[in-house]
Amino acid sequence: MIWYLLHFLSEAKISTEFSYFRPLTYGSYLSRDAKSPNLVLKRSGIAYPDLPTCILVLSGYDEERLSQLKQRYEPKLMLIGHQIGDQLENKVRNVFGVEEPTEADMFFDFNCFDPSDQSVQLLREKIEPITKSHNVLAASLGPKPSALILFKLTELIPEIGLVYIAANDYNIEYSSGIDLTNRTLSKVF
């Protein structure tokens, strides 16, 4: 939903700011019973049949969705950005890849709460050379600002496709409260 809204705001050239407040606490799980991953309408990138697939993931706490991506798209390369810091038991809960990492799984630290142009540029430098040899898909499995980061990246590199993975069961008690001291504010366009 965020990506659709951002797409239409971008097309209409409407000046937009993004504001995000972290929750005070997280519950035991976000979702279960992940559905099949889908490309996002108007943000599906460009795929060439003779190129292998690379998936860029800004990960979070949902291991099942990460496994679904790997099963669906069978990437030759998977770049997994881990949320840095120790907020909200992050180091314990962060998904560190897939059940059985392979040589094709490359991990890097990334601040998924920082949708600044600097964060987008860091990803751009990492992924742009890969777009010449791979079809690139990107998925945000972390906090909501990471979805904004990937959207901004597709504005710069439209060959990248965005992938969303819905679930049949969302935990209504996944997060609670609003941490008013931890606000993320970013100009989108």
Short mmCIF file of C-alpha atoms in Angstrom, two decimals:
data_model
loop_
_atom_site.label_atom_id
_atom_site.label_comp_id
_atom_site.label_asym_id
_atom_site.label_seq_id
_atom_site.Cartn_x
_atom_site.Cartn_y
_atom_site.Cartn_z
CA MET A 1 0.00 0.00 0.00
CA ILE A 2 2.84 2.40 0.85
CA TRP A 3 4.50 1.81 -2.52
CA TYR A 4 1.26 2.38 -4.45
CA LEU A 5 0.59 5.61 -2.62
CA LEU A 6 4.16 6.83 -3.15
CA HIS A 7 3.98 5.91 -6.83
CA PHE A 8 0.84 7.97 -7.43
CA LEU A 9 2.16 10.92 -5.39
CA SER A 10 5.36 10.81 -7.43
CA GLU A 11 3.47 10.65 -10.74
CA ALA A 12 1.34 13.61 -9.68
CA LYS A 13 4.50 15.48 -8.60
CA ILE A 14 3.05 16.21 -5.17
CA SER A 15 5.60 17.35 -2.60
CA THR A 16 5.57 14.71 0.16
CA GLU A 17 7.13 14.21 3.58
CA PHE A 18 7.26 10.94 5.50
CA SER A 19 6.95 10.77 9.29
CA TYR A 20 7.39 7.56 11.27
CA PHE A 21 7.32 6.87 15.00
CA ARG A 22 8.72 3.60 16.30
CA PRO A 23 6.50 1.54 18.61
CA LEU A 24 7.29 1.29 22.30
CA THR A 25 7.24 -2.51 22.24
CA TYR A 26 7.05 -5.42 19.84
CA GLY A 27 5.09 -8.63 20.28
CA SER A 28 6.29 -12.15 19.64
CA TYR A 29 5.65 -12.27 15.88
CA LEU A 30 4.50 -10.02 13.04
CA SER A 31 2.82 -12.47 10.72
CA ARG A 32 2.44 -16.13 9.86
CA ASP A 33 1.43 -18.14 6.84
CA ALA A 34 3.10 -15.94 4.22
CA LYS A 35 1.49 -15.83 0.81
CA SER A 36 3.42 -16.09 -2.42
CA PRO A 37 5.58 -13.00 -3.16
CA ASN A 38 4.25 -10.62 -5.81
CA LEU A 39 5.76 -7.86 -7.86
CA VAL A 40 4.32 -4.41 -7.18
CA LEU A 41 2.20 -2.92 -9.98
CA LYS A 42 4.01 -0.01 -11.69
CA ARG A 43 7.20 -0.91 -9.76
CA SER A 44 8.01 -4.37 -11.13
CA GLY A 45 11.30 -3.36 -12.74
CA ILE A 46 12.71 -4.78 -15.95
CA ALA A 47 13.52 -8.48 -16.23
CA TYR A 48 15.61 -10.03 -18.97
CA PRO A 49 15.08 -13.77 -19.53
CA ASP A 50 18.80 -14.47 -20.00
CA LEU A 51 19.93 -12.86 -16.72
CA PRO A 52 20.02 -14.46 -13.27
CA THR A 53 18.09 -12.93 -10.38
CA CYS A 54 19.47 -10.95 -7.47
CA ILE A 55 17.26 -10.11 -4.50
CA LEU A 56 18.00 -7.15 -2.24
CA VAL A 57 16.28 -7.54 1.13
CA LEU A 58 16.15 -5.06 3.98
CA SER A 59 15.37 -7.61 6.63
CA GLY A 60 13.35 -7.52 9.78
CA TYR A 61 12.00 -10.09 12.16
CA ASP A 62 9.97 -12.24 9.74
CA GLU A 63 11.97 -15.29 8.67
CA GLU A 64 9.13 -16.98 6.78
CA ARG A 65 8.86 -14.14 4.27
CA LEU A 66 12.58 -14.22 3.57
CA SER A 67 12.39 -17.94 2.85
CA GLN A 68 9.38 -17.36 0.56
CA LEU A 69 11.40 -14.89 -1.51
CA LYS A 70 14.20 -17.38 -1.98
CA GLN A 71 11.83 -20.22 -2.91
CA ARG A 72 9.78 -18.15 -5.36
CA TYR A 73 12.52 -16.37 -7.28
CA GLU A 74 15.48 -18.78 -6.86
CA PRO A 75 18.06 -15.98 -6.84
CA LYS A 76 21.68 -16.57 -7.81
CA LEU A 77 22.59 -13.72 -5.46
CA MET A 78 20.83 -12.46 -2.33
CA LEU A 79 21.91 -9.26 -0.57
CA ILE A 80 20.48 -9.13 2.95
CA GLY A 81 20.67 -5.85 4.86
CA HIS A 82 20.44 -6.28 8.62
CA GLN A 83 19.04 -3.55 10.82
CA ILE A 84 21.88 -2.08 12.87
CA GLY A 85 21.66 -1.05 16.51
CA ASP A 86 20.28 -2.64 19.64
CA GLN A 87 16.85 -1.01 19.81
CA LEU A 88 13.88 -3.19 20.71
CA GLU A 89 16.00 -6.35 21.15
CA ASN A 90 17.06 -5.95 17.54
CA LYS A 91 20.26 -8.01 17.76
CA VAL A 92 18.35 -10.99 19.11
CA ARG A 93 15.31 -10.75 16.83
CA ASN A 94 16.83 -9.69 13.51
CA VAL A 95 16.57 -12.30 10.77
CA PHE A 96 20.09 -13.31 9.81
CA GLY A 97 19.24 -14.85 6.51
CA VAL A 98 17.62 -18.02 5.46
CA GLU A 99 17.52 -21.40 7.14
CA GLU A 100 20.57 -22.58 5.21
CA PRO A 101 22.69 -19.67 3.94
CA THR A 102 24.63 -20.35 0.74
CA GLU A 103 27.63 -18.69 -0.88
CA ALA A 104 25.12 -16.57 -2.78
CA ASP A 105 23.81 -14.98 0.43
CA MET A 106 25.69 -11.79 1.20
CA PHE A 107 24.99 -9.88 4.41
CA PHE A 108 25.55 -6.22 5.23
CA ASP A 109 24.59 -3.87 8.06
CA PHE A 110 22.11 -1.13 7.26
CA ASN A 111 20.03 1.44 9.15
CA CYS A 112 16.50 0.64 7.98
CA PHE A 113 15.12 3.53 10.06
CA ASP A 114 17.05 6.15 8.06
CA PRO A 115 15.29 7.01 4.76
CA SER A 116 17.72 9.83 4.02
CA ASP A 117 19.23 10.36 0.60
CA GLN A 118 22.54 9.19 2.08
CA SER A 119 21.04 5.76 2.92
CA VAL A 120 19.54 5.49 -0.55
CA GLN A 121 22.91 6.38 -2.07
CA LEU A 122 24.65 3.66 -0.02
CA LEU A 123 22.26 1.08 -1.46
CA ARG A 124 22.60 2.54 -4.93
CA GLU A 125 26.37 2.12 -4.83
CA LYS A 126 25.96 -1.48 -3.71
CA ILE A 127 23.27 -2.53 -6.20
CA GLU A 128 23.72 -0.41 -9.35
CA PRO A 129 26.71 -2.43 -10.68
CA ILE A 130 24.72 -5.64 -10.17
CA THR A 131 21.86 -4.39 -12.39
CA LYS A 132 24.15 -4.85 -15.41
CA SER A 133 24.50 -8.61 -14.83
CA HIS A 134 21.30 -9.53 -12.90
CA ASN A 135 17.59 -8.87 -12.79
CA VAL A 136 17.22 -7.16 -9.41
CA LEU A 137 14.23 -7.45 -7.09
CA ALA A 138 13.96 -5.64 -3.75
CA ALA A 139 11.87 -6.39 -0.68
CA SER A 140 11.35 -4.47 2.54
CA LEU A 141 10.90 -6.87 5.45
CA GLY A 142 12.03 -4.39 8.08
CA PRO A 143 10.53 -1.24 9.56
CA LYS A 144 8.35 0.97 7.36
CA PRO A 145 11.11 3.52 6.60
CA SER A 146 12.92 0.72 4.74
CA ALA A 147 10.00 0.61 2.28
CA LEU A 148 10.55 4.31 1.61
CA ILE A 149 14.28 3.69 1.07
CA LEU A 150 13.58 1.03 -1.55
CA PHE A 151 10.97 3.20 -3.27
CA LYS A 152 13.50 6.03 -3.55
CA LEU A 153 16.01 3.52 -4.94
CA THR A 154 13.57 2.50 -7.70
CA GLU A 155 13.12 6.17 -8.57
CA LEU A 156 16.87 6.25 -9.29
CA ILE A 157 17.15 2.76 -10.81
CA PRO A 158 13.77 1.84 -12.39
CA GLU A 159 15.14 -1.55 -13.53
CA ILE A 160 14.76 -2.75 -9.91
CA GLY A 161 11.45 -4.46 -9.17
CA LEU A 162 9.72 -4.17 -5.81
CA VAL A 163 8.32 -7.34 -4.25
CA TYR A 164 5.65 -7.55 -1.56
CA ILE A 165 4.78 -10.60 0.50
CA ALA A 166 1.38 -10.57 2.13
CA ALA A 167 0.41 -12.94 4.92
CA ASN A 168 -2.78 -14.70 5.90
CA ASP A 169 -2.25 -14.06 9.62
CA TYR A 170 -1.14 -10.68 10.98
CA ASN A 171 -0.56 -10.33 14.71
CA ILE A 172 -2.77 -7.44 15.85
CA GLU A 173 -0.63 -7.22 19.01
CA TYR A 174 2.67 -7.15 17.13
CA SER A 175 3.48 -3.64 18.29
CA SER A 176 2.03 -1.28 20.83
CA GLY A 177 2.44 2.30 21.87
CA ILE A 178 4.18 5.16 20.13
CA ASP A 179 7.70 6.20 21.05
CA LEU A 180 7.35 9.98 20.68
CA THR A 181 11.08 10.43 21.29
CA ASN A 182 12.01 8.37 18.22
CA ARG A 183 10.63 10.12 15.14
CA THR A 184 11.90 9.61 11.60
CA LEU A 185 11.17 12.46 9.23
CA SER A 186 12.14 12.50 5.58
CA LYS A 187 11.29 14.49 2.48
CA VAL A 188 10.23 12.01 -0.19
CA PHE A 189 9.96 14.35 -3.18
#
